[in-house]
PDB file of C-alpha atoms in Angstrom:
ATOM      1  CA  UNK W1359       7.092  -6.322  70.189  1.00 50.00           C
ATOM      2  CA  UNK W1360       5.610  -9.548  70.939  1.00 53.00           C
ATOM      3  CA  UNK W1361       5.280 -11.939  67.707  1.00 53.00           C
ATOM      4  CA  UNK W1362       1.198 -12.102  68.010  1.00 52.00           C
ATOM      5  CA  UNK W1363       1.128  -8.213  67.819  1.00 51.00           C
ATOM      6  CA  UNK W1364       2.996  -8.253  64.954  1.00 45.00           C
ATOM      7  CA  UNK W1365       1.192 -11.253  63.428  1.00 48.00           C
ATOM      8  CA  UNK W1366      -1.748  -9.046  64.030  1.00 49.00           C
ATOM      9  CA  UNK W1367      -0.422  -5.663  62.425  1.00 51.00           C
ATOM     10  CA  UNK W1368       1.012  -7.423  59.248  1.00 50.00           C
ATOM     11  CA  UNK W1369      -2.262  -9.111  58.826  1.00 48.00           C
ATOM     12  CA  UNK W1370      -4.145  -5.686  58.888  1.00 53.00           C
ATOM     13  CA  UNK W1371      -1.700  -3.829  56.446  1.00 50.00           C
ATOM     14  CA  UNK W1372      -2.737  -6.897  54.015  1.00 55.00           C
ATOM     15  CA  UNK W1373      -6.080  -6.138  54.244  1.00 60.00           C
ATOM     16  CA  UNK W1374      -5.579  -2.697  53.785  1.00 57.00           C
ATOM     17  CA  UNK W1375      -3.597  -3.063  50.608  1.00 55.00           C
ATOM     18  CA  UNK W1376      -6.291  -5.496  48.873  1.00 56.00           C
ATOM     19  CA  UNK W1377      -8.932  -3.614  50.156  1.00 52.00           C
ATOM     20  CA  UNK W1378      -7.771  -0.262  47.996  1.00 50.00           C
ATOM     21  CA  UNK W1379      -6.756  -2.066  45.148  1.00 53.00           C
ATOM     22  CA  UNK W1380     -10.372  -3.436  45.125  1.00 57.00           C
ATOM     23  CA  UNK W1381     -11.761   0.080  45.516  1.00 49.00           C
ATOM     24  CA  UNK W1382     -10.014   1.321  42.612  1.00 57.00           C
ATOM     25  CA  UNK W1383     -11.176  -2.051  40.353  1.00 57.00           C
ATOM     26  CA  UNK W1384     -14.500  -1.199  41.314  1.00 57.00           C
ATOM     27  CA  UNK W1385     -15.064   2.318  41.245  1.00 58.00           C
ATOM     28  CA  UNK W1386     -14.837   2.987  37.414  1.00 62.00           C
ATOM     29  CA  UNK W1387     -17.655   0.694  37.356  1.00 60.00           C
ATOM     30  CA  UNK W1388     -19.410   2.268  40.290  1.00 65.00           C
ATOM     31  CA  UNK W1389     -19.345   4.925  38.269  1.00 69.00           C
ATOM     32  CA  UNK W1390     -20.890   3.840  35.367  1.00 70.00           C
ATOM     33  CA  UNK W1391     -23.680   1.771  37.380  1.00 70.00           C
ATOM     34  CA  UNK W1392     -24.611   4.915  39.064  1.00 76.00           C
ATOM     35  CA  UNK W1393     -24.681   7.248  35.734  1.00 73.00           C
ATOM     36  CA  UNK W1394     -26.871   4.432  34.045  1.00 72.00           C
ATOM     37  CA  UNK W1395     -29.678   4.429  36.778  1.00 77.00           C
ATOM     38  CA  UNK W1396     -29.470   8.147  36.751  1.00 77.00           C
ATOM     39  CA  UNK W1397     -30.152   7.840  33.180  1.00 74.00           C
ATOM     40  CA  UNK W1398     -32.849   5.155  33.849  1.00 75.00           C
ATOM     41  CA  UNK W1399     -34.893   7.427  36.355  1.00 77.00           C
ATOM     42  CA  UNK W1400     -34.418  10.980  34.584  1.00 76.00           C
ATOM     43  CA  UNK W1401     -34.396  10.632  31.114  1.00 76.00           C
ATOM     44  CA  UNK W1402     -37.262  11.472  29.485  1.00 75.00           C
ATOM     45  CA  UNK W1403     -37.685   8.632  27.126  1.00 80.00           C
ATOM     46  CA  UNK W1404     -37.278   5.341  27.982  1.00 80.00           C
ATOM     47  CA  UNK W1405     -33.855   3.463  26.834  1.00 74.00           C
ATOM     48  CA  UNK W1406     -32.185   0.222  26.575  1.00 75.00           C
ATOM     49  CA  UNK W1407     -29.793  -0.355  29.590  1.00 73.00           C
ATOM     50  CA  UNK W1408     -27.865  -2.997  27.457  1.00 73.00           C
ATOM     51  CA  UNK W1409     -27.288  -0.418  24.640  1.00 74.00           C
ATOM     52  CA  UNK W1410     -26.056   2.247  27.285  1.00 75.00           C
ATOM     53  CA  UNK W1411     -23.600  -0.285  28.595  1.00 74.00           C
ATOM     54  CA  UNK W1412     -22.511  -1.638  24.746  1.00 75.00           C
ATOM     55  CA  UNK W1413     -21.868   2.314  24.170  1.00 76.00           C
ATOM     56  CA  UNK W1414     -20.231   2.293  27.526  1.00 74.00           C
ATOM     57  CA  UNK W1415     -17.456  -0.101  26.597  1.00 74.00           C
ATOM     58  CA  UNK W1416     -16.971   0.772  22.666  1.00 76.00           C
ATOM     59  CA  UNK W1417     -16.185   4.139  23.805  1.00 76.00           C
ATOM     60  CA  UNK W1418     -14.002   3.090  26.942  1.00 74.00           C
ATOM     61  CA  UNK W1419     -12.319   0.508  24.428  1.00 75.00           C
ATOM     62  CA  UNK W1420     -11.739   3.715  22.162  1.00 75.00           C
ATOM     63  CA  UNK W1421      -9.816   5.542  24.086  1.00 76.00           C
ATOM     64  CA  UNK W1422      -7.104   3.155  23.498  1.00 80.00           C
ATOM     65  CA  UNK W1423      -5.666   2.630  19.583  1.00 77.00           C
ATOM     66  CA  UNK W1424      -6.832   2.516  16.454  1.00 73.00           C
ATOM     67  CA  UNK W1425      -6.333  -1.625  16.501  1.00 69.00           C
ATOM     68  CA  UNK W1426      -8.498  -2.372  19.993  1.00 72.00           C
ATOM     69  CA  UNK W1427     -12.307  -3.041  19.624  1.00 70.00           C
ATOM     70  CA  UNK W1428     -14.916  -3.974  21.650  1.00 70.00           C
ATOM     71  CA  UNK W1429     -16.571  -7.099  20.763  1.00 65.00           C
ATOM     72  CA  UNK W1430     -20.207  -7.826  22.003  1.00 65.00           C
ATOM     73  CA  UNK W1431     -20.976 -11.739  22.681  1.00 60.00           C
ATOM     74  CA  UNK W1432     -23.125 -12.031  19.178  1.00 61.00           C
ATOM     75  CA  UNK W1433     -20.277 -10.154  17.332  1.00 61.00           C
ATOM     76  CA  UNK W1434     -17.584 -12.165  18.890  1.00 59.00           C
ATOM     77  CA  UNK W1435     -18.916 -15.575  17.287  1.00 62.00           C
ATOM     78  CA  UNK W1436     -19.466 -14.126  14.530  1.00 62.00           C
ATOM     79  CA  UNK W1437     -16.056 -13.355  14.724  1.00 61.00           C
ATOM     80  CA  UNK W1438     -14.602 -16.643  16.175  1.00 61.00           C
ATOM     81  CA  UNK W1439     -16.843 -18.192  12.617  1.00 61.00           C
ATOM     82  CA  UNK W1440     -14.788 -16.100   9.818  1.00 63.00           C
ATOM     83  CA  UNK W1441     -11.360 -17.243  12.132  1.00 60.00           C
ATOM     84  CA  UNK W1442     -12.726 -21.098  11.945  1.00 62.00           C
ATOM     85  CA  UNK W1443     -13.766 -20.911   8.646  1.00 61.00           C
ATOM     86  CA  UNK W1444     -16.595 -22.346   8.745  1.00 69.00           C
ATOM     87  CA  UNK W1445     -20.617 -22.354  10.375  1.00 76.00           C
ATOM     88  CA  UNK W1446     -24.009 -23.585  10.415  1.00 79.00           C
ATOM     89  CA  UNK W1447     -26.359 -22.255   7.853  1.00 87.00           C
ATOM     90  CA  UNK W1448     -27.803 -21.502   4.686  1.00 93.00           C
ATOM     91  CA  UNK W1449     -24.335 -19.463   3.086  1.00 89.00           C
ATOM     92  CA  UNK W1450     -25.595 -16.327   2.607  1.00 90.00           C
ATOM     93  CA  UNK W1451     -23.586 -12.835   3.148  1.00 87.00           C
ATOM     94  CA  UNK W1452     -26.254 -10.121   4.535  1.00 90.00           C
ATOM     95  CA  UNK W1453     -26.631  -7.119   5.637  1.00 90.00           C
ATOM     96  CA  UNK W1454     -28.911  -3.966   6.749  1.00 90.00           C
ATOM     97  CA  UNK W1455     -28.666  -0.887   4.707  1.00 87.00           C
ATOM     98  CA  UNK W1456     -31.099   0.706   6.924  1.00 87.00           C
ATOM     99  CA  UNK W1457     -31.889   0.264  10.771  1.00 87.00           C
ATOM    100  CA  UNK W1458     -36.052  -1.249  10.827  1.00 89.00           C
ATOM    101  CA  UNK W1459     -35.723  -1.585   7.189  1.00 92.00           C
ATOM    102  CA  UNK W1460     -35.680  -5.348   5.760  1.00 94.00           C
ATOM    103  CA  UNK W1461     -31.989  -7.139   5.841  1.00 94.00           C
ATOM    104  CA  UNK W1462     -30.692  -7.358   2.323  1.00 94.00           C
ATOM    105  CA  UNK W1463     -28.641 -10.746   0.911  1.00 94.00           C
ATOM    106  CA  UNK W1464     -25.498  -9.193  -0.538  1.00 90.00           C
ATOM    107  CA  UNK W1465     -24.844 -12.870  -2.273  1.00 87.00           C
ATOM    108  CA  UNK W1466     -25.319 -16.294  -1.819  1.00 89.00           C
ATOM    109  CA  UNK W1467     -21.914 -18.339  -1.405  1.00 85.00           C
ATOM    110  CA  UNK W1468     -21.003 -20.572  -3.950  1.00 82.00           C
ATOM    111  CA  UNK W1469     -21.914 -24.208  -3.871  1.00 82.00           C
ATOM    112  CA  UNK W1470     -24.271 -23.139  -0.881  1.00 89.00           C
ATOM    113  CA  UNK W1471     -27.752 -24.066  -0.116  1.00 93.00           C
ATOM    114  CA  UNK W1472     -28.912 -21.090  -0.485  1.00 93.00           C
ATOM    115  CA  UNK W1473     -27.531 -20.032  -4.056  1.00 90.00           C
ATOM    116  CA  UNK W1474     -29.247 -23.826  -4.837  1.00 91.00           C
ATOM    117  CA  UNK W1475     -32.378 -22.850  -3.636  1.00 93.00           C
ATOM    118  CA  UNK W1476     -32.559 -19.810  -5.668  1.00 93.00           C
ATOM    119  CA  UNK W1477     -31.664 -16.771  -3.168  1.00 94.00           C
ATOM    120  CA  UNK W1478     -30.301 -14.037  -5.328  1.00 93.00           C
ATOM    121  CA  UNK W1479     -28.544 -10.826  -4.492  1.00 92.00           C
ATOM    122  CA  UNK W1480     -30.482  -8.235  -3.529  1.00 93.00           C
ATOM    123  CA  UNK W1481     -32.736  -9.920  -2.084  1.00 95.00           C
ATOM    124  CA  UNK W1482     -35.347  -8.943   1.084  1.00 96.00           C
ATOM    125  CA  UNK W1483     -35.622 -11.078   3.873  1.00 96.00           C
ATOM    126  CA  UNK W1484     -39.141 -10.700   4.892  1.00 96.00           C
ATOM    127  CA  UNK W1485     -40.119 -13.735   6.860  1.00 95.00           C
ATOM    128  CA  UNK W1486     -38.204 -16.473   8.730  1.00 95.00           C
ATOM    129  CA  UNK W1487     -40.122 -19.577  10.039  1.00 94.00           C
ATOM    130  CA  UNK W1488     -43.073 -17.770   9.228  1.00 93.00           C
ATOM    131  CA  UNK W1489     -41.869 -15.371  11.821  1.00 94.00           C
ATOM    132  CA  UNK W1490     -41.956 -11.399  10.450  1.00 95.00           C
ATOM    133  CA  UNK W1491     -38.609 -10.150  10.860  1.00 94.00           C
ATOM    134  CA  UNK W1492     -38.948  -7.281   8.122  1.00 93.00           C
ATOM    135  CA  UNK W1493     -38.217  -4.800  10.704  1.00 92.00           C
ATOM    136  CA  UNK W1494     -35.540  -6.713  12.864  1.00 92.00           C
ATOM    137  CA  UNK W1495     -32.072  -5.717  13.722  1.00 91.00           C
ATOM    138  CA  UNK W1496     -29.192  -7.956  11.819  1.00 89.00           C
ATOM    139  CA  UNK W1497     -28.007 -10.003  14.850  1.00 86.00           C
ATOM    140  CA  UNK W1498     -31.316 -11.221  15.467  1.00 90.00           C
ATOM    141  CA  UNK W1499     -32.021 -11.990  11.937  1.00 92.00           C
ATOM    142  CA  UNK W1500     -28.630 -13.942  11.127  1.00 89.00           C
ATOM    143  CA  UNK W1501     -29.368 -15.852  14.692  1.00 88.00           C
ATOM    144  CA  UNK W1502     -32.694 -17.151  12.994  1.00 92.00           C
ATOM    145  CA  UNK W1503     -31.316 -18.232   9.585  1.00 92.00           C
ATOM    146  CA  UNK W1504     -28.177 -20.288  11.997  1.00 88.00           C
ATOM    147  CA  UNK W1505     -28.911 -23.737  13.037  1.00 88.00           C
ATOM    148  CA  UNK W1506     -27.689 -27.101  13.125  1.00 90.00           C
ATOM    149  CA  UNK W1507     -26.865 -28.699  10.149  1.00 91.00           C
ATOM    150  CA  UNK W1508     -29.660 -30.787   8.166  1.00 92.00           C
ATOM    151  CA  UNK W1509     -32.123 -28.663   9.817  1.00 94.00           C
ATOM    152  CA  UNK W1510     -34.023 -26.789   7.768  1.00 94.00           C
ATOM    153  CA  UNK W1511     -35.358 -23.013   7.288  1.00 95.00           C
ATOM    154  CA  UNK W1512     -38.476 -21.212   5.464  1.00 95.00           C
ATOM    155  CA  UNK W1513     -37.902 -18.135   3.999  1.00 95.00           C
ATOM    156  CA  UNK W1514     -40.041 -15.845   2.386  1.00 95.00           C
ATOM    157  CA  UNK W1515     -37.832 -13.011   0.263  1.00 95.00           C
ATOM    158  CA  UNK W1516     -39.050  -9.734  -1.551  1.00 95.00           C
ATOM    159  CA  UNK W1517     -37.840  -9.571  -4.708  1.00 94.00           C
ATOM    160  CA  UNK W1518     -38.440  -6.199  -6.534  1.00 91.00           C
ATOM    161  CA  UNK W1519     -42.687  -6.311  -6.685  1.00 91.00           C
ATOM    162  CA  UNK W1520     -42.108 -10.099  -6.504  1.00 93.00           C
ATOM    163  CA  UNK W1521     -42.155 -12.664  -2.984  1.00 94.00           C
ATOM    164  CA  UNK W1522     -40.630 -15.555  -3.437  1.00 95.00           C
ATOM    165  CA  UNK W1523     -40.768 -18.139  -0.851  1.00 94.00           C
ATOM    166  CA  UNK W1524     -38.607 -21.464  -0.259  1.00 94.00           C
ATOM    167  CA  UNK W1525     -37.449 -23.954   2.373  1.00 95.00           C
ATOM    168  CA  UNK W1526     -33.486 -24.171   2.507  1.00 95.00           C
ATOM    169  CA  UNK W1527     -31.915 -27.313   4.700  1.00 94.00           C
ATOM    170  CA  UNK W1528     -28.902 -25.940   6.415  1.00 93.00           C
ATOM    171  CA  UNK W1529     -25.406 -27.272   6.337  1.00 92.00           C
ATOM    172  CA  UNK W1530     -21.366 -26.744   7.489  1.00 86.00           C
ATOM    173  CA  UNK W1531     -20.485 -23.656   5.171  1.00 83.00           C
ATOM    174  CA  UNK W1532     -16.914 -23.593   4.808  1.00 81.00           C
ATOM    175  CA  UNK W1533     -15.542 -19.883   4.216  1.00 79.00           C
ATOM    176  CA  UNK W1534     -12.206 -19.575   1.580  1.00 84.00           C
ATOM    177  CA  UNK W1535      -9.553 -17.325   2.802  1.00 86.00           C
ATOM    178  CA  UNK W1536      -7.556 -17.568  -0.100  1.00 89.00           C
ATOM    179  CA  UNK W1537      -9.045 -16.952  -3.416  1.00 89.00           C
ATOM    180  CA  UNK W1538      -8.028 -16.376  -6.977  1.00 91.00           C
ATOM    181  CA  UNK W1539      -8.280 -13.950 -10.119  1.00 93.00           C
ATOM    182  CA  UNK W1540     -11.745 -15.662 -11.194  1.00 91.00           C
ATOM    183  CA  UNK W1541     -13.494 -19.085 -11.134  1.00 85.00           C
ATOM    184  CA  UNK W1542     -13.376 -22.029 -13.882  1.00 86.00           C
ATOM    185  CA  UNK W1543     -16.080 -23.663 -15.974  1.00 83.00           C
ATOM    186  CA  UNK W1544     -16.528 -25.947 -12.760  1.00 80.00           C
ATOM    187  CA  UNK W1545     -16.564 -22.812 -10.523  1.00 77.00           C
ATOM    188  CA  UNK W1546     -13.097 -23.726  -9.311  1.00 83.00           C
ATOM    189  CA  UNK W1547     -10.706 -20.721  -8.632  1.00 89.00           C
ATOM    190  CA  UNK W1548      -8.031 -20.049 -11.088  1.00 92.00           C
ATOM    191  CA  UNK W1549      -4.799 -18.725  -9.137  1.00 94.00           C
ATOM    192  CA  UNK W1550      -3.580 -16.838 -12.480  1.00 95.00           C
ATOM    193  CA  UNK W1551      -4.366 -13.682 -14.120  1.00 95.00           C
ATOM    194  CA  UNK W1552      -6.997 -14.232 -16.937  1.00 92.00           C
ATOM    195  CA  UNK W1553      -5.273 -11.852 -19.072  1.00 93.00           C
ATOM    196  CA  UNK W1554      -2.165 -12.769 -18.680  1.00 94.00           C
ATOM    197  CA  UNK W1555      -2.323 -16.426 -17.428  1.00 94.00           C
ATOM    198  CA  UNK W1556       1.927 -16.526 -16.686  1.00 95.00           C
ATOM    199  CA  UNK W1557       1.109 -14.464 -13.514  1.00 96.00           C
ATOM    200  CA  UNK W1558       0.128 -16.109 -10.495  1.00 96.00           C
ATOM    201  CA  UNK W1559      -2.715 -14.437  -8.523  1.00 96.00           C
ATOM    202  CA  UNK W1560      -3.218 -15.122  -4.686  1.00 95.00           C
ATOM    203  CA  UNK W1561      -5.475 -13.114  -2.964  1.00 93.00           C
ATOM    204  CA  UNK W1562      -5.548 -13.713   0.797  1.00 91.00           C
ATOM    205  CA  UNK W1563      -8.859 -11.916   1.916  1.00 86.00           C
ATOM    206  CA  UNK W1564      -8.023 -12.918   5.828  1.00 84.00           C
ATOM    207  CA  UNK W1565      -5.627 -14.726   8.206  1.00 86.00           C
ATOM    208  CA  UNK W1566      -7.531 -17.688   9.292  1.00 83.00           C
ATOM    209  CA  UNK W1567      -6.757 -21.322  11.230  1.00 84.00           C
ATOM    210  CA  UNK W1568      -6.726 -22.473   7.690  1.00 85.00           C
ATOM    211  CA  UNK W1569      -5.248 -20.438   5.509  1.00 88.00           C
ATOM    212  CA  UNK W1570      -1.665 -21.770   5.936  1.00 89.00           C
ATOM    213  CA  UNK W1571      -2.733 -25.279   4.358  1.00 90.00           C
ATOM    214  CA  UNK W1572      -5.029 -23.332   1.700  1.00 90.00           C
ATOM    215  CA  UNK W1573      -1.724 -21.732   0.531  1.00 92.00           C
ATOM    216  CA  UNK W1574       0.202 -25.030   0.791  1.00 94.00           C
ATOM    217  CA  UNK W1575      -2.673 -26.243  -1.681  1.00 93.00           C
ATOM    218  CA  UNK W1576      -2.635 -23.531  -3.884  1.00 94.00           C
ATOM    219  CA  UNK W1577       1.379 -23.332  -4.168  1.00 94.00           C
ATOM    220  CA  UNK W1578       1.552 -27.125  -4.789  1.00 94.00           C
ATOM    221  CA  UNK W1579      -0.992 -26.589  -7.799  1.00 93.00           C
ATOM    222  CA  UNK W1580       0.887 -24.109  -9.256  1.00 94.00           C
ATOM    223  CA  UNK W1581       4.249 -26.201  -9.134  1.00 93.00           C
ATOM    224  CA  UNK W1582       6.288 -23.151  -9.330  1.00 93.00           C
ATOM    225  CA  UNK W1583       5.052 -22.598 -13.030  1.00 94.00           C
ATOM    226  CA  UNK W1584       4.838 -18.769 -13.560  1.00 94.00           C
ATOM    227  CA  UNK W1585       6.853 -15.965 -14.327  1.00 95.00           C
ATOM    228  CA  UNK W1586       5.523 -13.816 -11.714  1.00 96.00           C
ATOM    229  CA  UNK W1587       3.574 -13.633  -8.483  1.00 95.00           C
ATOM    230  CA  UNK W1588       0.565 -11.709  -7.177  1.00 95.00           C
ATOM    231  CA  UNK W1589      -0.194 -11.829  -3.242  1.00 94.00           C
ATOM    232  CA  UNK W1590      -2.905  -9.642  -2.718  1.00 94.00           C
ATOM    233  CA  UNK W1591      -3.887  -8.375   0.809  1.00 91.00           C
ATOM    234  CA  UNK W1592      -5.937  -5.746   0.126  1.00 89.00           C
ATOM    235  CA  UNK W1593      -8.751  -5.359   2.252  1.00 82.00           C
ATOM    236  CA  UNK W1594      -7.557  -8.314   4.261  1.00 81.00           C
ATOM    237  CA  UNK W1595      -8.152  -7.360   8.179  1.00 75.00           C
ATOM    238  CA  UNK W1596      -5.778  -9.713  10.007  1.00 76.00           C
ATOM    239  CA  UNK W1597      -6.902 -12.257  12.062  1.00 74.00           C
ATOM    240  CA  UNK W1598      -5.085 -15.196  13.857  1.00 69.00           C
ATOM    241  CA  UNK W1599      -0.884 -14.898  14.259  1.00 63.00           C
ATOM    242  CA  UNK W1600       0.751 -18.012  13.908  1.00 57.00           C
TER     243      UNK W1600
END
């Protein structure tokens, strides 16, 4: 067989292999392109195509094990935040006991601008910026109280009959991964059991990108004077592997 011919046939069985393994890349998601606009055009209410699709993948993602997830893009900073330790904002935990009800301010973070300004657990978040967000989802509310530090943010919060309203300037909010049993007089943490101050308490509530020198810290403190040791991991949800 001359060389060209062959040249020629190899060539084509190339094609032919990339060409199925592109067919069978794309039609799972042929598949769920085509049940989404049959959705679109049939159902009988209208929906949100970007909800069918987050559905889509959490339950794709599912079918795997019990430690994959699907992260959306909002979730994954949020994520890529608690593994930094730190972000921009006011240092408030939140969150939204009922969907189109008002988010709720579980508590302010210590030494935070928030907890200065007077933001209390329990707390409704009615307005931002003069902006109603009494009915918004979560994601879009934490978006709105984010910003570059030294900006700042209005707030307007229901408290019980009470609305309370107050400007906050935002700022780098550094998250602890490791904590202790309880906090001083100067709201420092104590690494040792208040009743029985011989025992060392460390509780690690994540695995973060500092968390090794916030142990190195906390060990160096302590000087090796205890009797016994506490590391405490309940509750703690991984994070980064070093």
């Amino acid at each position: 067989m001359p060389s060209r011919n062959f040249n020629l046939i190899l060539f084509a069985v190339v094609i032919s292999i990339l060409c199925h393994f592109t067919y069978r890349s794309t039609r799972t998601a042929g598949i769920l392109g085509e049940a989404n606009e049959l959705i679109e055009q049939n159902y009988v209410d209208p929906v949100d195509q970007e909800a069918l699709v987050m559905a889509a993948m959490e339950g794709i993602v599912s079918q795997l094990d019990e430690h994959s997830s699907y992260f959306a893009v909002d979730a994954y900073e949020s994520f890529q935040d608690t593994m930094h330790q730190e972000f921009a904002g006011i240092g408030i935990y939140v969150d939204q006991p009922e969907i189109g009800a008002p988010v709720r301010v579980l508590t302010p973070l210590v030494d935070s601008p928030a907890l200065r300004a007077g933001v209390l657990p329990n707390d409704l978040i009615i307005t931002v910026d003069d902006r109603d967000v009494s009915k918004m989802l979560l994601p879009d509310v934490s978006e709105l109280l984010k910003g570059p530090p030294g900006t700042t943010v209005s707030l307007v919060v229901r408290r019980g009959e009470e609305q309370h309203s107050m400007s906050i300037e935002r700022k780098t909010i550094e998250l602890k991964s490791v904590v202790g049993d309880h906090r001083d007089a100067n709201n420092r943490w104590v690494y040792r059991l208040a009743s029985e101050p011989s025992v060392a308490y460390v509780r690690l509530k994540s695995f973060a990108e500092k968390t090794v020198r916030e142990l190195e810290s906390v060990f160096t403190d302590l000087d090796n004077d205890f009797d016994a040791l506490v590391v405490d991991l309940r509750e703690n949800g991984g994070g980064l592997l070093y």
